[in-house]
XYZ file of C-alpha atoms in Angstrom:
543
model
C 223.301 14.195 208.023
C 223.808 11.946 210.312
C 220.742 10.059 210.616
C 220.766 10.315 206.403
C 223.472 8.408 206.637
C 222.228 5.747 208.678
C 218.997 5.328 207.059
C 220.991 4.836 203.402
C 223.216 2.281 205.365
C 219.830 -0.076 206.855
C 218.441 0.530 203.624
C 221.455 -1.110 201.390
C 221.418 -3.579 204.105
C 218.047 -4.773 203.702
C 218.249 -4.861 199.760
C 221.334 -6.703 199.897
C 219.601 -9.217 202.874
C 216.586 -10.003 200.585
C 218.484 -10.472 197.257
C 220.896 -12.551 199.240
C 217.898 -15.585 198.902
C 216.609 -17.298 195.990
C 212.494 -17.524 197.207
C 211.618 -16.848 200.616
C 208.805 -19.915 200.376
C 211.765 -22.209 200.941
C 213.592 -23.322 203.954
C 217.739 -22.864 203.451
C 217.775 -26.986 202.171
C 214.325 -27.170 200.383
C 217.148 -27.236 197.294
C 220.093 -28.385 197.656
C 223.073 -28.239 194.924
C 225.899 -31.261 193.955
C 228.730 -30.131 191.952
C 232.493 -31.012 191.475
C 234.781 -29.505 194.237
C 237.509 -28.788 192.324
C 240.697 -27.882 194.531
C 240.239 -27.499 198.454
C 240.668 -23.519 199.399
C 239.696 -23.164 203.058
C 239.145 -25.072 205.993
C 237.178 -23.811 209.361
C 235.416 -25.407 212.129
C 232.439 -24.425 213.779
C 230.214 -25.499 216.423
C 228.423 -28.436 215.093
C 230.483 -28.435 211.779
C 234.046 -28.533 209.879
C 233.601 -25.901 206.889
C 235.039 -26.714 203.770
C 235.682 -23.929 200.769
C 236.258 -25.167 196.968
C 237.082 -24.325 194.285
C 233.859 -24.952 192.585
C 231.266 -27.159 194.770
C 230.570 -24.023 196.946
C 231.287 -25.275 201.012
C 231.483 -28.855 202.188
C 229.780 -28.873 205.409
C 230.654 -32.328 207.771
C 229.492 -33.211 211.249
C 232.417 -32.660 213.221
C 230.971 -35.824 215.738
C 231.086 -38.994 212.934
C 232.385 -36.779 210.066
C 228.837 -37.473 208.458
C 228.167 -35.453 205.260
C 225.643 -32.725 205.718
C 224.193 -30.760 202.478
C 226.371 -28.022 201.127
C 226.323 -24.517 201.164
C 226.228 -23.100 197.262
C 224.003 -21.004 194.928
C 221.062 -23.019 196.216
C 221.442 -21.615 199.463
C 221.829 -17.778 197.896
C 225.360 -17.288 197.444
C 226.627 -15.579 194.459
C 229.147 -18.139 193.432
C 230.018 -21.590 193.703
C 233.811 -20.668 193.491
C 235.228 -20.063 197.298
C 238.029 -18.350 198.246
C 238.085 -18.123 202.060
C 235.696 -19.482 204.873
C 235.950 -18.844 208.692
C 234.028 -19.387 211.113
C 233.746 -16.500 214.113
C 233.451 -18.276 217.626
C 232.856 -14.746 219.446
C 229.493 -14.453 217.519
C 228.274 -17.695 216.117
C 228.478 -15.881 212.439
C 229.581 -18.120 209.439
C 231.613 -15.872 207.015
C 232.203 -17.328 203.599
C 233.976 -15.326 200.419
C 232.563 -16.613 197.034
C 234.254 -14.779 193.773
C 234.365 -10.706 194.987
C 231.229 -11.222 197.825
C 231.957 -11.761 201.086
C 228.517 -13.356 202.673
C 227.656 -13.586 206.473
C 225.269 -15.352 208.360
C 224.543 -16.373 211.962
C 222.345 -19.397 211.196
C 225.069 -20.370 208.968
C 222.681 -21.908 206.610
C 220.960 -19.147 204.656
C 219.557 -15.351 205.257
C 223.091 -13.731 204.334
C 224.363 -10.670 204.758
C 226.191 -9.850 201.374
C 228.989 -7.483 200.927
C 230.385 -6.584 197.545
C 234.229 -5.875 197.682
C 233.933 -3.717 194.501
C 232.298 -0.929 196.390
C 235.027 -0.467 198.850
C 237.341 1.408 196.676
C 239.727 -1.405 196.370
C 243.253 -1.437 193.806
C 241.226 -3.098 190.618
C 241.425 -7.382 190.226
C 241.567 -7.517 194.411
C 241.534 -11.073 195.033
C 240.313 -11.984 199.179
C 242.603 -14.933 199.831
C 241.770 -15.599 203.353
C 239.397 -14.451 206.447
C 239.884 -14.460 210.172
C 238.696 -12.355 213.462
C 239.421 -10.785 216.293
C 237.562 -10.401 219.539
C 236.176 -7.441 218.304
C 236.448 -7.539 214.305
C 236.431 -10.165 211.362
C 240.279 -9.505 209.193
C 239.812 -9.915 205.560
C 243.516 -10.666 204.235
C 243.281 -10.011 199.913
C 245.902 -9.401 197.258
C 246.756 -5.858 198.266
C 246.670 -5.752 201.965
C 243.481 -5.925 204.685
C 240.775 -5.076 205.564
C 238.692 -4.320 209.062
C 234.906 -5.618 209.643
C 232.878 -4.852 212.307
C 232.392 -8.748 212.982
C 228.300 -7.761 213.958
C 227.283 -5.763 211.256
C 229.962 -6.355 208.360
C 230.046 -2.673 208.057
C 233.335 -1.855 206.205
C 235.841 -0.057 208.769
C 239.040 0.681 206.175
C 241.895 -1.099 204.705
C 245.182 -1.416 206.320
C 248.752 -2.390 205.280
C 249.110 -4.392 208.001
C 246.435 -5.334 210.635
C 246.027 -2.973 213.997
C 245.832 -5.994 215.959
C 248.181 -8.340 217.253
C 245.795 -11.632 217.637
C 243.979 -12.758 215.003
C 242.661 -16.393 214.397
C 243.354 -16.959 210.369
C 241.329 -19.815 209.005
C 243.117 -22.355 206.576
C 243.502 -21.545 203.526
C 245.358 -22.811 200.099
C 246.945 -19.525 199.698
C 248.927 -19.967 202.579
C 249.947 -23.154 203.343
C 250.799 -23.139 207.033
C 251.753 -27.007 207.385
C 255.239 -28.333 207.040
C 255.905 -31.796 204.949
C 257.035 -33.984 208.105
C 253.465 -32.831 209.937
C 251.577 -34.561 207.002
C 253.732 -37.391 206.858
C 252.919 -37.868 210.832
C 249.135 -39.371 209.232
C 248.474 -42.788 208.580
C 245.662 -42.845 205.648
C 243.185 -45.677 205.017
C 242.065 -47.655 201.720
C 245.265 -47.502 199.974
C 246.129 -43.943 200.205
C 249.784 -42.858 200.993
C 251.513 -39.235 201.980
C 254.061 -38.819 200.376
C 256.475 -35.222 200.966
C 253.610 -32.710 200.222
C 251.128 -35.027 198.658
C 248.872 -37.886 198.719
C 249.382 -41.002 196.364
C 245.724 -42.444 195.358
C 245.537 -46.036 195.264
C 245.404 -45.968 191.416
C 248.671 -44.071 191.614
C 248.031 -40.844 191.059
C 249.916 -37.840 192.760
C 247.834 -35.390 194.334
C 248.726 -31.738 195.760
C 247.797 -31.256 199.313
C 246.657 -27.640 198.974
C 244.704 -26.904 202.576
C 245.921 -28.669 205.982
C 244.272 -28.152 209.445
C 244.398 -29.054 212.872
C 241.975 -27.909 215.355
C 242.581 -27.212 218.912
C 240.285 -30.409 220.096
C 242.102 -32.788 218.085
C 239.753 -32.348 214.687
C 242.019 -32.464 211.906
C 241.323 -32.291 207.957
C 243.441 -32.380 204.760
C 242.252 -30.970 201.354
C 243.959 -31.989 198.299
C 244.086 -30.450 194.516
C 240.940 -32.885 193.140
C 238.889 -32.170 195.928
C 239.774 -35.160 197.970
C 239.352 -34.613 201.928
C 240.623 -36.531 204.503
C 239.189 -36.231 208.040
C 240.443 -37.571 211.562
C 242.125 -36.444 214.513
C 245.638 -35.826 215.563
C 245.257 -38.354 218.654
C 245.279 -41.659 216.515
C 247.015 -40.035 213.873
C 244.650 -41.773 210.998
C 243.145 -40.036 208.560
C 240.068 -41.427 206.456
C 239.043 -40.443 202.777
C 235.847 -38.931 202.247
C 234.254 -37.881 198.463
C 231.877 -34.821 198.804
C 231.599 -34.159 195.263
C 230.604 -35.137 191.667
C 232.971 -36.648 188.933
C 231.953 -33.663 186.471
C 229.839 -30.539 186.426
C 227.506 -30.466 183.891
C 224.886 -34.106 184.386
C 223.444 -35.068 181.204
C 222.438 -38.227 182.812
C 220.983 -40.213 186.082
C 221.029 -43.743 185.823
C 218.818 -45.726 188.314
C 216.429 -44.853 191.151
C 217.680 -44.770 194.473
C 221.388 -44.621 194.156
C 222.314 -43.125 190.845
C 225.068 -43.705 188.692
C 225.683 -39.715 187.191
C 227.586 -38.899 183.956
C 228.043 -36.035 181.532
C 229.991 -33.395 179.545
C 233.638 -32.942 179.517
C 235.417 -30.573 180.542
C 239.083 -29.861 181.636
C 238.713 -30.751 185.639
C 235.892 -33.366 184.430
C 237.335 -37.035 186.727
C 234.922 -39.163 185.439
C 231.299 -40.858 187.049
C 229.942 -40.458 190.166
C 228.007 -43.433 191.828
C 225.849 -41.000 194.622
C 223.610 -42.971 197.396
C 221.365 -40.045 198.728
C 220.207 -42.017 201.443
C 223.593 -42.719 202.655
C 225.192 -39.013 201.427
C 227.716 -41.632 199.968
C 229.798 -40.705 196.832
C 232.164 -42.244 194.867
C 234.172 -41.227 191.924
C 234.918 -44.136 189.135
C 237.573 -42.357 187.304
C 238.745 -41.767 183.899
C 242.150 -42.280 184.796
C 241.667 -44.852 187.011
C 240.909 -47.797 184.577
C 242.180 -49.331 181.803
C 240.152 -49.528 178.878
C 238.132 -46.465 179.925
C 238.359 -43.253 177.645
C 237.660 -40.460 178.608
C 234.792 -38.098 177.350
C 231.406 -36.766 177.298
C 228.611 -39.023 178.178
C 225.180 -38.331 177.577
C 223.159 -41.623 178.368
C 223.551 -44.568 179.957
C 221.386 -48.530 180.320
C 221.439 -51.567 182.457
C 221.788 -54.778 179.746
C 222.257 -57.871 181.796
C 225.275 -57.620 183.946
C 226.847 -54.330 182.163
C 226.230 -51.014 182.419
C 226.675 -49.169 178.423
C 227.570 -45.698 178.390
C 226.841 -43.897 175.436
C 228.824 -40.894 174.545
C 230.885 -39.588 171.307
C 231.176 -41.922 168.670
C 232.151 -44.122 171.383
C 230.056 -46.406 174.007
C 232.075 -47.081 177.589
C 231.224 -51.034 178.765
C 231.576 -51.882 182.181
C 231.299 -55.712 183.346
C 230.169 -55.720 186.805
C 230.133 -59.004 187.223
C 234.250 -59.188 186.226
C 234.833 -55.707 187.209
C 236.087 -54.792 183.416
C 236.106 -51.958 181.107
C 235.743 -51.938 177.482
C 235.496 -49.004 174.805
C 233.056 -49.886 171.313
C 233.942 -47.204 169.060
C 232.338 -47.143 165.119
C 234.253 -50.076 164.178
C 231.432 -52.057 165.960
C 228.882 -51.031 163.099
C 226.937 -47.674 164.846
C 227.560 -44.336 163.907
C 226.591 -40.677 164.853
C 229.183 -38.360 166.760
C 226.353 -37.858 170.138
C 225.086 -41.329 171.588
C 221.647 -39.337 172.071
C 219.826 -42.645 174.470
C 220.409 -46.549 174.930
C 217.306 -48.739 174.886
C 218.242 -52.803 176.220
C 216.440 -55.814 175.914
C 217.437 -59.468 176.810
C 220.017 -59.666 173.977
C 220.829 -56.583 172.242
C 221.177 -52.933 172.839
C 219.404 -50.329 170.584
C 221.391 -47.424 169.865
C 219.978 -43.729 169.042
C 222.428 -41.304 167.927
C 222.556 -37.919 165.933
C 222.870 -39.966 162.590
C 220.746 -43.008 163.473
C 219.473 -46.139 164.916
C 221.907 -49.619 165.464
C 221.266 -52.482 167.041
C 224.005 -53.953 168.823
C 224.491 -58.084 170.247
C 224.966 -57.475 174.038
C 227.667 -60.621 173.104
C 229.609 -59.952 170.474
C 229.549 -56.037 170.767
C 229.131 -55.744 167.295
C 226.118 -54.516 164.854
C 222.917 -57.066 164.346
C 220.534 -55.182 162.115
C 217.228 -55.734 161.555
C 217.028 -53.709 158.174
C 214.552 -51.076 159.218
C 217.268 -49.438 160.721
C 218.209 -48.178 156.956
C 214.871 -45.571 157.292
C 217.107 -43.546 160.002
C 220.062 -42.962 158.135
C 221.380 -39.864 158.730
C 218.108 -38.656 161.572
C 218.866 -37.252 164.479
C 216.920 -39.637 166.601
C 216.351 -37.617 170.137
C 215.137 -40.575 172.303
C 213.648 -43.937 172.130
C 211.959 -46.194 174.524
C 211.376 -49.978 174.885
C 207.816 -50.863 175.759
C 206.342 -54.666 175.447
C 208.979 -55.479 172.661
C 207.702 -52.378 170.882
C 210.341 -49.447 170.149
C 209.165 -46.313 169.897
C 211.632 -43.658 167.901
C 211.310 -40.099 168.157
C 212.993 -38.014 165.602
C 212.055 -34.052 164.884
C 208.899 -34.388 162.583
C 208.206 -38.139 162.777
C 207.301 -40.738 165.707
C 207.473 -43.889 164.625
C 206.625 -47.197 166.390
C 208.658 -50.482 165.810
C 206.942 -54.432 166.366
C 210.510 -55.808 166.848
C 207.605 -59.381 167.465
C 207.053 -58.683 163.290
C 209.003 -56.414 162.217
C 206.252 -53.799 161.544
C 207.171 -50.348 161.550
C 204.144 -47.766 161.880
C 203.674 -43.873 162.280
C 202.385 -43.196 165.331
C 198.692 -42.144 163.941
C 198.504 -45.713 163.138
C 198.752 -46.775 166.852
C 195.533 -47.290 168.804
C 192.578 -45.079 168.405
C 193.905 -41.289 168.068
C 191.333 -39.867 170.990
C 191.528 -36.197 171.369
C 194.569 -36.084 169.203
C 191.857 -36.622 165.804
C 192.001 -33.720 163.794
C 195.595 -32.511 164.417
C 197.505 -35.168 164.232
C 199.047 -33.840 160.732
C 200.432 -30.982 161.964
C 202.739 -32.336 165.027
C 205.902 -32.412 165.616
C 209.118 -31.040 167.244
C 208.849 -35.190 169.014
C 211.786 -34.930 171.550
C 211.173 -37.119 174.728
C 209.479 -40.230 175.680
C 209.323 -41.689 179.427
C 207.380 -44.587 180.355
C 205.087 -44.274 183.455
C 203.009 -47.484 184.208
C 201.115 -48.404 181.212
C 201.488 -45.154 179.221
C 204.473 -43.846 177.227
C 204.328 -40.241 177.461
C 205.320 -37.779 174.722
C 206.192 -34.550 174.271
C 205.979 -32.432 170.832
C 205.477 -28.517 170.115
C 201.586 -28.901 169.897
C 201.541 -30.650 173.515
C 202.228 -33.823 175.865
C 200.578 -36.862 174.848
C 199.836 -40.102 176.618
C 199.711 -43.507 175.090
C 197.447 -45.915 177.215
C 198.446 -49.295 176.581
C 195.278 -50.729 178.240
C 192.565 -48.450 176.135
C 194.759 -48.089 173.354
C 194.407 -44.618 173.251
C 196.028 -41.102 172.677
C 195.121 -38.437 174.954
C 196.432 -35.028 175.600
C 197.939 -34.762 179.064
C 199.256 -31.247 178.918
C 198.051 -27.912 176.442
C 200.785 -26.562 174.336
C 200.298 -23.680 176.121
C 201.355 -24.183 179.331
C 204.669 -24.276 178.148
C 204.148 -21.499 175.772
C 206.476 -22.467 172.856
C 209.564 -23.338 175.310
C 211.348 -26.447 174.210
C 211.189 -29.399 175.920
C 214.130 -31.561 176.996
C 213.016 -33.857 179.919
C 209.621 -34.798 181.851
C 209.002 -36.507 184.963
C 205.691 -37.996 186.366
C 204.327 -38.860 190.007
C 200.551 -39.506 190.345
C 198.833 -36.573 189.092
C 202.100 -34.101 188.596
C 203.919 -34.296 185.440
C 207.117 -32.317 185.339
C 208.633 -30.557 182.231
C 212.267 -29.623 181.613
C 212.764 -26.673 179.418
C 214.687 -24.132 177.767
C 213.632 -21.792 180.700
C 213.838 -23.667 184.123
C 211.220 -26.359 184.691
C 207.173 -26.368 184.982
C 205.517 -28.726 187.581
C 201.586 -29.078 186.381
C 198.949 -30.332 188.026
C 197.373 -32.858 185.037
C 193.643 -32.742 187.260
C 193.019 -29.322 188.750
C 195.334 -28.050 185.682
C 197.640 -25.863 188.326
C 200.691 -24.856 187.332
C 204.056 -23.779 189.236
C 206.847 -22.416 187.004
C 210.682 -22.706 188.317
C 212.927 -19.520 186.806
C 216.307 -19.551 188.891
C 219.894 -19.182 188.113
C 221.255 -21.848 189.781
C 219.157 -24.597 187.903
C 220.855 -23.912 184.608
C 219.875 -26.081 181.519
C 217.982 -29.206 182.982
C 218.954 -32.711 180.616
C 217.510 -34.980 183.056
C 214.580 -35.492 185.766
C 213.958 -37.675 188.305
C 210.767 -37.727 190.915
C 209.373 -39.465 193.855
C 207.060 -38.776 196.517
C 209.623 -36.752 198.191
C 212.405 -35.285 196.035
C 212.732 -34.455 192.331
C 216.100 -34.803 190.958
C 217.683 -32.746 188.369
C 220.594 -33.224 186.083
C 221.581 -30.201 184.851
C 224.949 -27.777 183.402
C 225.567 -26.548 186.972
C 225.232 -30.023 188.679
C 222.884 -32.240 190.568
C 219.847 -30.194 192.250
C 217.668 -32.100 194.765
C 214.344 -29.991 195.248
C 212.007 -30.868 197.871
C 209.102 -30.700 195.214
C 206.265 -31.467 198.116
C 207.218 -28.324 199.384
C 205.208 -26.431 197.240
């Protein structure tokens, strides 16, 4: 019976070891996840780093020696949630413990290959909550809702629940559900770039009051405060300074990446939504330009965004956000300024206006007076849901459900796309396309995608040609491509498909964590994602 026993117990651990990864062909940051904190929950150190739980960014991990950001522990990395309740770190065994939703994960490389418990199947009181985790010499404590419970702090076997623990030393790790720090202690800190304590807060520099909801100090001087908006401040309890530090995005669910290197990240809105997120990869540098932090800038979903001059326009519900970098200014257009459509769908600039695409239309717009310039073609759009449009040689191309259509802003001319060049391999079906919803520019081609296929545009040959078979993507919509060299990169309704255009290879990407994908970005290195459940960076060469 005995050795039953066991052998049921190494199996269930070895099921719940291997579904505890998303693909074994990846090394623990091959992807790597970006999201909005949300409200600091737990605070532990470890060896090399301070762990930080949140309320939705999964853990914060920072170098404890320069308080450099490292990549963070989420989905990516094969836990079950990106919602964190407790995180501790046990110094008697090198083991990382982290509670996301009702799993309580373990690891001893503390980067991936976790050990995952489910709560639920230790016969707990029904809507158990874990609130906080600590350990022993010889156990890890799990503190929840309705009392505690015992781990074996090797194995995570489940040893019973207790009233009260058995023990009378246990090292608790911070946590927001017990708030162990008294208001003078906090007020003891000096913080930098305009930040102020104030009783059990922080004042921003914009004047906001912010909760402090997690406060620790370690025994070597390390000490880090976590406020309600995900704010943390790291220093040490020697010089009594604390410093800011942004680990997370502005909003959740990226419908847009402007720019190449450092981006400039918008999106949906929802009720914790702050506002954009300038992110410098290279630098693991973040800021937040929030809503609430500038005059003249509304709040809102965003869905596309273009350099025009000096300004960046940000296109989102019958509304378009200005900012003036030059003057540091904010301005809101709304339909007064002559465009319409509820969803700014994409923003196409030239040298002195802005073209507008929107669920309703097409409006051009003087970078100068903010206000509508038509051409009178734009009449032909009325009421189209135009999907995207790109600016090539003074030539704007317009993709709407059953028609592409090419613009000569030079003359005025406006042509169907079979009118364009010579038709190549498209002759003899170009009747029947359609379903036109993205074009991307890659060096002298515009690429396009419809239901039938992906088609390339060379300006040089003037040609169509078909980059990519229809079914390769087998009928799954298409909502953003990427191209580098030979690999072109397709966003769909179902993950994303990386295919090899010359040996006509093809890798398909099905997992949870990437959610609906709006936007792509790729270089020899990394693809970038913007997507419902954040920014994914995906070592692509990997594979």
């Amino acid at each position: 019976m005995f050795h039953k026993s066991l052998t049921l117990f190494l199996i269930l651990t070895v099921i719940s070891h291997v579904n505890s990864q998303p693909d074994n062909r990846y090394d623990p940051f091959d992807w790597v996840l970006y999201r909005q904190l949300g409200e600091i929950t737990s605070i532990t150190k470890g060896f090399a780093y301070i762990y930080i739980g949140t309320e939705s960014g999964g853990v914060v991990r920072i170098q404890r020696i320069g308080h450099n950001l490292e990549e963070p522990l989420t989905t990516a990395q094969g836990l079950k949630s990106n919602f964190i309740s407790a995180v501790h770190f046990d110094r008697h065994t090198g083991t990382l413990w982290i509670t996301a939703d009702d799993y309580i994960h373990s690891s001893h490389t503390r980067e991936g290959n976790w050990y995952i418990n489910n709560i639920d199947e230790w016969g707990l009181p029904l809507r158990t909550k874990i609130t906080r985790l600590g350990s022993s010499q010889n156990y890890i404590w799990v503190q929840t809702s309705s009392g505690y419970i015992k781990l074996d702090h090797i194995s995570g076997i489940f040893l019973g629940t207790y009233t009260f623990p058995d023990e009378e030393y246990i090292h608790w790790s911070s946590s927001s559900q017990f708030p162990n720090f008294e208001t003078d202690k906090v007020n003891e800190y000096s913080m930098s770039d305009g930040w102020l304590a104030v009783g059990s807060g922080a004042v921003s520099p914009n004047g906001r009051n912010l909760r402090v909801t997690v406060f620790y100090e370690g025994s070597e001087g390390d000490v880090v405060l976590g406020l309600a908006d995900g704010t943390i401040f790291v220093g040490d309890n020697r010089l009594k300074f604390l410093e800011p530090l942004t680990a997370g995005l502005g909003n959740n669910d990226v419908q847009f990446m402007l720019d190449k290197k450092a981006f400039i990240i918008g999106g949906r809105f929802a009720k914790q939504t702050i506002g954009f997120t300038y992110f410098d990869p290279r630098r693991e540098i973040m800021e937040i330009i929030g809503y609430d932090d500038h005059i003249n800038l509304t709040a809102g979903p965003y869905y596309c965004a273009v350099r025009a001059g000096d300004e960046i326009w940000y296109g989102g519900n019958s509304m378009i956000a200005v900012y003036d970098e030059k003057d540091d200014f904010w301005r809101t257009l709304d339909e007064t300024r002559g465009f319409s459509g509820q969803i700014i769908t994409d923003m196409e600039a030239d040298s002195e206006f802005v073209w507008i695409a929107s669920s309703s239309g097409l409006t051009r717009i003087n970078q100068s007076s903010k206000r509508s310039n038509p051409i009178g073609f734009e009449k032909i759009f009325n009421h189209i849901f135009i999907y995207d449009i790109e600016l090539v040689d003074n030539q704007l191309w317009i993709a709407s459900d059953y028609d592409l259509t090419v613009v000569n802003l030079s003359n005025e001319r406006v042509l169907n796309f079979k009118q364009i060049g010579s038709l190549g391999n498209m002759a003899g079906i170009e009747d029947v396309l359609s379903g036109f919803k993205v074009l991307e520019q890659f060096k002298d081609e515009i690429i396009v995608s419809s239901k039938q296929g992906i088609w390339s545009f060379d300006y040089n040959t003037q040609t169509w040609s078909e980059l990519v078979d229809a079914s390769v993507f087998a009928g799954r919509e298409i909502f953003a491509l990427a191209r580098f060299k030979k690999y072109i990169f397709l966003a769909t309704n179902d993950g994303f498909i990386r295919y090899d255009i010359k040996d006509r290879f093809i890798r398909d990407y099905h997992y949870e964590f990437l959610g609906q994908i709006h936007d792509m970005k790729v270089d020899k290195k990394h693809l970038w994602l913007g997507t419902s459940n954040g920014l994914l960076k995906f070592k692509w060469t990997k594979d």
